[in-house]
Amino acid sequence: MTIPENRHPAHDDLRERWTRTLLAVRRPEADLPPGTPSPYAYAEDLLARWAEPHRRYHTTDHLIAVLDRVGLLSSHCEGPEAVAAVLLAAWFHDAVHLPERSTNEERSARLAERALPEAGVSPAVTAEVARLVLLTATHDPAPGDTSGEVLCDADLAVLAGTPQEYAAYAAAVRDEYAFLPDHAFRAGRADVLRRLLALPTLFRTPYGRDHWEHAARRNLTTELELLTAGEATD
């Protein structure tokens, strides 16, 4: 069997991970209407989205990283159903990603609102998944929103990489926005970095604060300095 060129090596494992998560929260098989699609159908659609050729940072590797970090932080959630909702939100949070659009989080949340009820997930869990997806637009969950804290920390943990890892991340982000001229990209990216640095804390879980906060602020500050130096030479 020929494997498609854009098929990720972890494709089959991810399909099983999705299925386990979905089955943990959807209605019992006997309560599902006839013709309810297989969980695999949703996994294939989502994985195809994450493998779109225009993506450079928001790729299947990013999905894997966020899922793994949700697992690392899962004890901060309020029970197994909350963990499952965060995992589902991780699957959907960048499922729609068009770099030239500013509505990706909203469109990703709407995708979850359409797909999850069809897959047999309750309205309450669907609403929670959509809410969590929308939080990734600001990465600023309310105090006590433990599920939001876990998803946002998992998504932002890339900021705490080594200088070499962070440089690779920043370069991939630039590649996704290759359609922008340098001056426009620098201005927009600098605004994003300033917004993140203005947050009282980047990370809200105890693990995130202890392990990621210092390195992330160092990396963001360094990138912002490089961007503003570039602006000065325009």
PDB file of C-alpha atoms in Angstrom:
ATOM      1  CA  MET A   1       0.000   0.000   0.000  1.00  0.00           C
ATOM      2  CA  THR A   2       1.400   3.396  -0.976  1.00  0.00           C
ATOM      3  CA  ILE A   3       1.499   5.924   1.847  1.00  0.00           C
ATOM      4  CA  PRO A   4       0.491   9.451   0.759  1.00  0.00           C
ATOM      5  CA  GLU A   5       3.367  11.909   0.691  1.00  0.00           C
ATOM      6  CA  ASN A   6       1.858  14.095   3.405  1.00  0.00           C
ATOM      7  CA  ARG A   7       0.882  11.189   5.686  1.00  0.00           C
ATOM      8  CA  HIS A   8       2.587  11.672   9.021  1.00  0.00           C
ATOM      9  CA  PRO A   9       4.509   8.690  10.483  1.00  0.00           C
ATOM     10  CA  ALA A  10       2.309   8.925  13.596  1.00  0.00           C
ATOM     11  CA  HIS A  11      -0.928   8.981  11.579  1.00  0.00           C
ATOM     12  CA  ASP A  12      -2.245   5.610  12.738  1.00  0.00           C
ATOM     13  CA  ASP A  13      -1.297   6.230  16.367  1.00  0.00           C
ATOM     14  CA  LEU A  14      -2.999   9.619  16.269  1.00  0.00           C
ATOM     15  CA  ARG A  15      -6.140   8.072  14.803  1.00  0.00           C
ATOM     16  CA  GLU A  16      -6.285   5.680  17.739  1.00  0.00           C
ATOM     17  CA  ARG A  17      -5.623   8.493  20.232  1.00  0.00           C
ATOM     18  CA  TRP A  18      -8.504  10.487  18.753  1.00  0.00           C
ATOM     19  CA  THR A  19     -10.805   7.469  18.897  1.00  0.00           C
ATOM     20  CA  ARG A  20     -10.037   6.760  22.557  1.00  0.00           C
ATOM     21  CA  THR A  21     -10.722  10.375  23.472  1.00  0.00           C
ATOM     22  CA  LEU A  22     -13.952  10.584  21.503  1.00  0.00           C
ATOM     23  CA  LEU A  23     -15.290   7.300  22.882  1.00  0.00           C
ATOM     24  CA  ALA A  24     -14.583   8.512  26.421  1.00  0.00           C
ATOM     25  CA  VAL A  25     -17.204  11.268  26.101  1.00  0.00           C
ATOM     26  CA  ARG A  26     -19.681  10.336  23.401  1.00  0.00           C
ATOM     27  CA  ARG A  27     -23.018   8.715  24.073  1.00  0.00           C
ATOM     28  CA  PRO A  28     -23.201   4.899  24.358  1.00  0.00           C
ATOM     29  CA  GLU A  29     -23.372   3.078  21.052  1.00  0.00           C
ATOM     30  CA  ALA A  30     -26.961   2.001  21.709  1.00  0.00           C
ATOM     31  CA  ASP A  31     -28.055   5.643  22.046  1.00  0.00           C
ATOM     32  CA  LEU A  32     -26.514   6.785  18.758  1.00  0.00           C
ATOM     33  CA  PRO A  33     -28.775   7.260  15.725  1.00  0.00           C
ATOM     34  CA  PRO A  34     -28.343   4.893  12.783  1.00  0.00           C
ATOM     35  CA  GLY A  35     -25.680   6.035  10.393  1.00  0.00           C
ATOM     36  CA  THR A  36     -23.497   7.788  12.980  1.00  0.00           C
ATOM     37  CA  PRO A  37     -20.072   7.945  11.314  1.00  0.00           C
ATOM     38  CA  SER A  38     -17.146   5.964  12.658  1.00  0.00           C
ATOM     39  CA  PRO A  39     -14.749   7.898  14.914  1.00  0.00           C
ATOM     40  CA  TYR A  40     -12.094   7.181  12.280  1.00  0.00           C
ATOM     41  CA  ALA A  41     -13.922   9.398   9.781  1.00  0.00           C
ATOM     42  CA  TYR A  42     -13.419  12.422  12.022  1.00  0.00           C
ATOM     43  CA  ALA A  43      -9.817  11.499  12.729  1.00  0.00           C
ATOM     44  CA  GLU A  44      -9.046  11.301   9.024  1.00  0.00           C
ATOM     45  CA  ASP A  45     -10.659  14.671   8.350  1.00  0.00           C
ATOM     46  CA  LEU A  46      -8.778  16.377  11.182  1.00  0.00           C
ATOM     47  CA  LEU A  47      -5.456  14.790  10.285  1.00  0.00           C
ATOM     48  CA  ALA A  48      -5.887  15.893   6.677  1.00  0.00           C
ATOM     49  CA  ARG A  49      -6.414  19.441   7.922  1.00  0.00           C
ATOM     50  CA  TRP A  50      -3.299  19.354  10.104  1.00  0.00           C
ATOM     51  CA  ALA A  51      -1.281  18.050   7.134  1.00  0.00           C
ATOM     52  CA  GLU A  52      -2.257  20.854   4.727  1.00  0.00           C
ATOM     53  CA  PRO A  53       0.761  21.786   2.600  1.00  0.00           C
ATOM     54  CA  HIS A  54       0.726  25.503   3.426  1.00  0.00           C
ATOM     55  CA  ARG A  55       1.380  24.831   7.118  1.00  0.00           C
ATOM     56  CA  ARG A  56       4.892  25.279   8.460  1.00  0.00           C
ATOM     57  CA  TYR A  57       4.428  25.547  12.228  1.00  0.00           C
ATOM     58  CA  HIS A  58       0.761  24.617  12.788  1.00  0.00           C
ATOM     59  CA  THR A  59       1.417  21.081  11.588  1.00  0.00           C
ATOM     60  CA  THR A  60       0.764  17.559  12.800  1.00  0.00           C
ATOM     61  CA  ASP A  61       3.934  17.828  14.892  1.00  0.00           C
ATOM     62  CA  HIS A  62       2.392  20.795  16.707  1.00  0.00           C
ATOM     63  CA  LEU A  63      -0.774  18.780  17.303  1.00  0.00           C
ATOM     64  CA  ILE A  64       1.282  15.935  18.781  1.00  0.00           C
ATOM     65  CA  ALA A  65       3.209  18.323  21.014  1.00  0.00           C
ATOM     66  CA  VAL A  66       0.027  19.904  22.366  1.00  0.00           C
ATOM     67  CA  LEU A  67      -1.641  16.537  22.972  1.00  0.00           C
ATOM     68  CA  ASP A  68       1.438  15.298  24.820  1.00  0.00           C
ATOM     69  CA  ARG A  69       1.605  18.425  26.969  1.00  0.00           C
ATOM     70  CA  VAL A  70      -2.079  18.144  27.833  1.00  0.00           C
ATOM     71  CA  GLY A  71      -1.255  14.665  29.075  1.00  0.00           C
ATOM     72  CA  LEU A  72       1.624  16.068  31.111  1.00  0.00           C
ATOM     73  CA  LEU A  73      -0.628  18.698  32.698  1.00  0.00           C
ATOM     74  CA  SER A  74      -3.783  16.596  32.984  1.00  0.00           C
ATOM     75  CA  SER A  75      -3.729  16.387  36.790  1.00  0.00           C
ATOM     76  CA  HIS A  76      -4.577  20.105  36.807  1.00  0.00           C
ATOM     77  CA  CYS A  77      -7.962  19.336  35.203  1.00  0.00           C
ATOM     78  CA  GLU A  78     -11.067  18.550  37.215  1.00  0.00           C
ATOM     79  CA  GLY A  79     -11.576  14.916  36.318  1.00  0.00           C
ATOM     80  CA  PRO A  80     -11.431  12.569  33.319  1.00  0.00           C
ATOM     81  CA  GLU A  81     -14.244  14.227  31.345  1.00  0.00           C
ATOM     82  CA  ALA A  82     -12.499  17.592  31.638  1.00  0.00           C
ATOM     83  CA  VAL A  83      -9.267  16.031  30.382  1.00  0.00           C
ATOM     84  CA  ALA A  84     -11.116  14.533  27.413  1.00  0.00           C
ATOM     85  CA  ALA A  85     -12.659  17.911  26.567  1.00  0.00           C
ATOM     86  CA  VAL A  86      -9.238  19.558  26.630  1.00  0.00           C
ATOM     87  CA  LEU A  87      -7.827  16.840  24.391  1.00  0.00           C
ATOM     88  CA  LEU A  88     -10.676  17.306  21.928  1.00  0.00           C
ATOM     89  CA  ALA A  89     -10.046  21.052  22.002  1.00  0.00           C
ATOM     90  CA  ALA A  90      -6.386  20.388  21.239  1.00  0.00           C
ATOM     91  CA  TRP A  91      -7.440  18.450  18.146  1.00  0.00           C
ATOM     92  CA  PHE A  92      -9.659  21.295  16.956  1.00  0.00           C
ATOM     93  CA  HIS A  93      -7.731  24.379  18.106  1.00  0.00           C
ATOM     94  CA  ASP A  94      -5.861  24.918  14.818  1.00  0.00           C
ATOM     95  CA  ALA A  95      -7.938  22.597  12.632  1.00  0.00           C
ATOM     96  CA  VAL A  96      -8.766  25.642  10.520  1.00  0.00           C
ATOM     97  CA  HIS A  97      -5.598  27.586   9.851  1.00  0.00           C
ATOM     98  CA  LEU A  98      -5.362  30.110   7.051  1.00  0.00           C
ATOM     99  CA  PRO A  99      -2.503  32.511   7.821  1.00  0.00           C
ATOM    100  CA  GLU A 100      -4.112  35.362   5.905  1.00  0.00           C
ATOM    101  CA  ARG A 101      -7.273  35.190   8.059  1.00  0.00           C
ATOM    102  CA  SER A 102      -7.811  36.510  11.584  1.00  0.00           C
ATOM    103  CA  THR A 103     -10.779  34.250  12.356  1.00  0.00           C
ATOM    104  CA  ASN A 104      -9.087  30.867  12.572  1.00  0.00           C
ATOM    105  CA  GLU A 105     -10.026  30.230  16.207  1.00  0.00           C
ATOM    106  CA  GLU A 106     -13.667  31.114  15.546  1.00  0.00           C
ATOM    107  CA  ARG A 107     -13.784  28.906  12.453  1.00  0.00           C
ATOM    108  CA  SER A 108     -12.098  26.037  14.331  1.00  0.00           C
ATOM    109  CA  ALA A 109     -14.620  26.360  17.163  1.00  0.00           C
ATOM    110  CA  ARG A 110     -17.503  26.277  14.671  1.00  0.00           C
ATOM    111  CA  LEU A 111     -16.031  23.148  13.121  1.00  0.00           C
ATOM    112  CA  ALA A 112     -16.069  21.491  16.550  1.00  0.00           C
ATOM    113  CA  GLU A 113     -19.659  22.628  17.084  1.00  0.00           C
ATOM    114  CA  ARG A 114     -20.688  20.945  13.827  1.00  0.00           C
ATOM    115  CA  ALA A 115     -18.636  17.757  14.063  1.00  0.00           C
ATOM    116  CA  LEU A 116     -18.915  16.729  17.697  1.00  0.00           C
ATOM    117  CA  PRO A 117     -22.730  16.489  17.961  1.00  0.00           C
ATOM    118  CA  GLU A 118     -22.760  14.478  14.745  1.00  0.00           C
ATOM    119  CA  ALA A 119     -20.164  12.181  16.330  1.00  0.00           C
ATOM    120  CA  GLY A 120     -22.399  11.600  19.346  1.00  0.00           C
ATOM    121  CA  VAL A 121     -20.946  14.100  21.841  1.00  0.00           C
ATOM    122  CA  SER A 122     -23.320  15.870  24.227  1.00  0.00           C
ATOM    123  CA  PRO A 123     -24.173  19.567  23.827  1.00  0.00           C
ATOM    124  CA  ALA A 124     -22.438  20.355  27.129  1.00  0.00           C
ATOM    125  CA  VAL A 125     -19.121  18.787  26.134  1.00  0.00           C
ATOM    126  CA  THR A 126     -19.355  20.277  22.640  1.00  0.00           C
ATOM    127  CA  ALA A 127     -19.874  23.746  24.095  1.00  0.00           C
ATOM    128  CA  GLU A 128     -16.901  23.283  26.407  1.00  0.00           C
ATOM    129  CA  VAL A 129     -14.651  22.202  23.551  1.00  0.00           C
ATOM    130  CA  ALA A 130     -15.673  25.218  21.472  1.00  0.00           C
ATOM    131  CA  ARG A 131     -15.101  27.534  24.438  1.00  0.00           C
ATOM    132  CA  LEU A 132     -11.613  26.144  24.942  1.00  0.00           C
ATOM    133  CA  VAL A 133     -10.734  26.476  21.265  1.00  0.00           C
ATOM    134  CA  LEU A 134     -11.719  30.156  21.352  1.00  0.00           C
ATOM    135  CA  LEU A 135      -9.442  30.701  24.360  1.00  0.00           C
ATOM    136  CA  THR A 136      -6.406  29.988  22.202  1.00  0.00           C
ATOM    137  CA  ALA A 137      -6.966  33.333  20.479  1.00  0.00           C
ATOM    138  CA  THR A 138      -5.833  35.181  23.614  1.00  0.00           C
ATOM    139  CA  HIS A 139      -4.224  32.510  25.825  1.00  0.00           C
ATOM    140  CA  ASP A 140      -5.735  34.351  28.784  1.00  0.00           C
ATOM    141  CA  PRO A 141      -8.071  32.008  30.697  1.00  0.00           C
ATOM    142  CA  ALA A 142      -9.967  33.348  33.697  1.00  0.00           C
ATOM    143  CA  PRO A 143      -8.632  32.510  37.170  1.00  0.00           C
ATOM    144  CA  GLY A 144      -9.832  29.063  38.181  1.00  0.00           C
ATOM    145  CA  ASP A 145     -10.476  27.909  34.603  1.00  0.00           C
ATOM    146  CA  THR A 146      -8.293  24.855  35.017  1.00  0.00           C
ATOM    147  CA  SER A 147      -9.174  23.341  31.646  1.00  0.00           C
ATOM    148  CA  GLY A 148      -8.408  26.595  29.883  1.00  0.00           C
ATOM    149  CA  GLU A 149      -5.152  26.860  31.779  1.00  0.00           C
ATOM    150  CA  VAL A 150      -4.085  23.399  30.670  1.00  0.00           C
ATOM    151  CA  LEU A 151      -4.887  23.950  26.984  1.00  0.00           C
ATOM    152  CA  CYS A 152      -3.290  27.401  26.831  1.00  0.00           C
ATOM    153  CA  ASP A 153      -0.154  26.237  28.653  1.00  0.00           C
ATOM    154  CA  ALA A 154       0.127  23.224  26.357  1.00  0.00           C
ATOM    155  CA  ASP A 155      -0.190  25.468  23.300  1.00  0.00           C
ATOM    156  CA  LEU A 156       2.334  28.050  24.530  1.00  0.00           C
ATOM    157  CA  ALA A 157       4.960  25.613  25.806  1.00  0.00           C
ATOM    158  CA  VAL A 158       6.816  25.905  22.486  1.00  0.00           C
ATOM    159  CA  LEU A 159       7.898  29.361  23.648  1.00  0.00           C
ATOM    160  CA  ALA A 160      10.056  27.776  26.345  1.00  0.00           C
ATOM    161  CA  GLY A 161      12.346  25.787  24.049  1.00  0.00           C
ATOM    162  CA  THR A 162      16.085  26.104  23.861  1.00  0.00           C
ATOM    163  CA  PRO A 163      17.339  29.092  21.855  1.00  0.00           C
ATOM    164  CA  GLN A 164      17.867  26.766  18.889  1.00  0.00           C
ATOM    165  CA  GLU A 165      14.378  25.255  19.206  1.00  0.00           C
ATOM    166  CA  TYR A 166      12.821  28.679  19.551  1.00  0.00           C
ATOM    167  CA  ALA A 167      14.686  29.958  16.505  1.00  0.00           C
ATOM    168  CA  ALA A 168      13.319  27.029  14.477  1.00  0.00           C
ATOM    169  CA  TYR A 169       9.794  27.785  15.735  1.00  0.00           C
ATOM    170  CA  ALA A 170      10.106  31.484  14.866  1.00  0.00           C
ATOM    171  CA  ALA A 171      11.422  30.628  11.400  1.00  0.00           C
ATOM    172  CA  ALA A 172       8.491  28.267  10.796  1.00  0.00           C
ATOM    173  CA  VAL A 173       6.035  30.984  11.814  1.00  0.00           C
ATOM    174  CA  ARG A 174       7.724  33.377   9.391  1.00  0.00           C
ATOM    175  CA  ASP A 175       7.426  30.766   6.620  1.00  0.00           C
ATOM    176  CA  GLU A 176       3.671  30.500   7.220  1.00  0.00           C
ATOM    177  CA  TYR A 177       3.414  34.235   6.665  1.00  0.00           C
ATOM    178  CA  ALA A 178       5.721  34.323   3.650  1.00  0.00           C
ATOM    179  CA  PHE A 179       3.076  36.269   1.721  1.00  0.00           C
ATOM    180  CA  LEU A 180       3.721  39.295   3.976  1.00  0.00           C
ATOM    181  CA  PRO A 181       6.587  41.696   3.276  1.00  0.00           C
ATOM    182  CA  ASP A 182       9.203  41.872   6.023  1.00  0.00           C
ATOM    183  CA  HIS A 183       8.097  45.198   7.465  1.00  0.00           C
ATOM    184  CA  ALA A 184       4.469  44.095   7.775  1.00  0.00           C
ATOM    185  CA  PHE A 185       5.405  40.753   9.331  1.00  0.00           C
ATOM    186  CA  ARG A 186       7.748  42.377  11.836  1.00  0.00           C
ATOM    187  CA  ALA A 187       5.101  44.867  12.930  1.00  0.00           C
ATOM    188  CA  GLY A 188       2.400  42.219  13.337  1.00  0.00           C
ATOM    189  CA  ARG A 189       4.658  39.720  15.040  1.00  0.00           C
ATOM    190  CA  ALA A 190       5.977  42.372  17.426  1.00  0.00           C
ATOM    191  CA  ASP A 191       2.398  43.191  18.446  1.00  0.00           C
ATOM    192  CA  VAL A 192       1.773  39.516  19.231  1.00  0.00           C
ATOM    193  CA  LEU A 193       4.950  39.286  21.308  1.00  0.00           C
ATOM    194  CA  ARG A 194       4.146  42.462  23.237  1.00  0.00           C
ATOM    195  CA  ARG A 195       0.668  41.151  24.023  1.00  0.00           C
ATOM    196  CA  LEU A 196       2.105  37.907  25.351  1.00  0.00           C
ATOM    197  CA  LEU A 197       4.781  39.651  27.389  1.00  0.00           C
ATOM    198  CA  ALA A 198       2.114  41.936  28.904  1.00  0.00           C
ATOM    199  CA  LEU A 199       0.284  38.967  30.430  1.00  0.00           C
ATOM    200  CA  PRO A 200       0.887  38.759  34.197  1.00  0.00           C
ATOM    201  CA  THR A 201       2.075  35.201  33.640  1.00  0.00           C
ATOM    202  CA  LEU A 202       2.367  33.298  30.385  1.00  0.00           C
ATOM    203  CA  PHE A 203       1.658  29.991  32.105  1.00  0.00           C
ATOM    204  CA  ARG A 204      -1.118  29.336  34.609  1.00  0.00           C
ATOM    205  CA  THR A 205      -0.521  25.754  35.714  1.00  0.00           C
ATOM    206  CA  PRO A 206       2.027  25.181  38.497  1.00  0.00           C
ATOM    207  CA  TYR A 207       4.136  23.028  36.167  1.00  0.00           C
ATOM    208  CA  GLY A 208       4.077  25.651  33.453  1.00  0.00           C
ATOM    209  CA  ARG A 209       5.074  28.460  35.780  1.00  0.00           C
ATOM    210  CA  ASP A 210       7.882  26.417  37.312  1.00  0.00           C
ATOM    211  CA  HIS A 211       9.303  24.913  34.128  1.00  0.00           C
ATOM    212  CA  TRP A 212       8.451  27.218  31.216  1.00  0.00           C
ATOM    213  CA  GLU A 213       7.858  30.811  32.322  1.00  0.00           C
ATOM    214  CA  HIS A 214      11.456  32.073  32.586  1.00  0.00           C
ATOM    215  CA  ALA A 215      12.687  30.516  29.348  1.00  0.00           C
ATOM    216  CA  ALA A 216       9.623  31.657  27.419  1.00  0.00           C
ATOM    217  CA  ARG A 217       9.980  35.283  28.521  1.00  0.00           C
ATOM    218  CA  ARG A 218      13.655  35.200  27.634  1.00  0.00           C
ATOM    219  CA  ASN A 219      12.903  33.871  24.162  1.00  0.00           C
ATOM    220  CA  LEU A 220      10.061  36.316  23.520  1.00  0.00           C
ATOM    221  CA  THR A 221      12.144  39.267  24.658  1.00  0.00           C
ATOM    222  CA  THR A 222      15.039  38.241  22.429  1.00  0.00           C
ATOM    223  CA  GLU A 223      12.795  37.846  19.386  1.00  0.00           C
ATOM    224  CA  LEU A 224      11.141  41.203  20.054  1.00  0.00           C
ATOM    225  CA  GLU A 225      14.537  42.899  20.280  1.00  0.00           C
ATOM    226  CA  LEU A 226      15.554  41.367  16.942  1.00  0.00           C
ATOM    227  CA  LEU A 227      12.306  42.414  15.307  1.00  0.00           C
ATOM    228  CA  THR A 228      12.507  46.006  16.524  1.00  0.00           C
ATOM    229  CA  ALA A 229      16.143  46.206  15.437  1.00  0.00           C
ATOM    230  CA  GLY A 230      15.001  45.146  11.978  1.00  0.00           C
ATOM    231  CA  GLU A 231      12.298  47.820  11.977  1.00  0.00           C
ATOM    232  CA  ALA A 232      14.920  50.453  12.770  1.00  0.00           C
ATOM    233  CA  THR A 233      16.846  49.551   9.613  1.00  0.00           C
ATOM    234  CA  ASP A 234      13.832  49.866   7.269  1.00  0.00           C
TER     235      ASP A 234
END
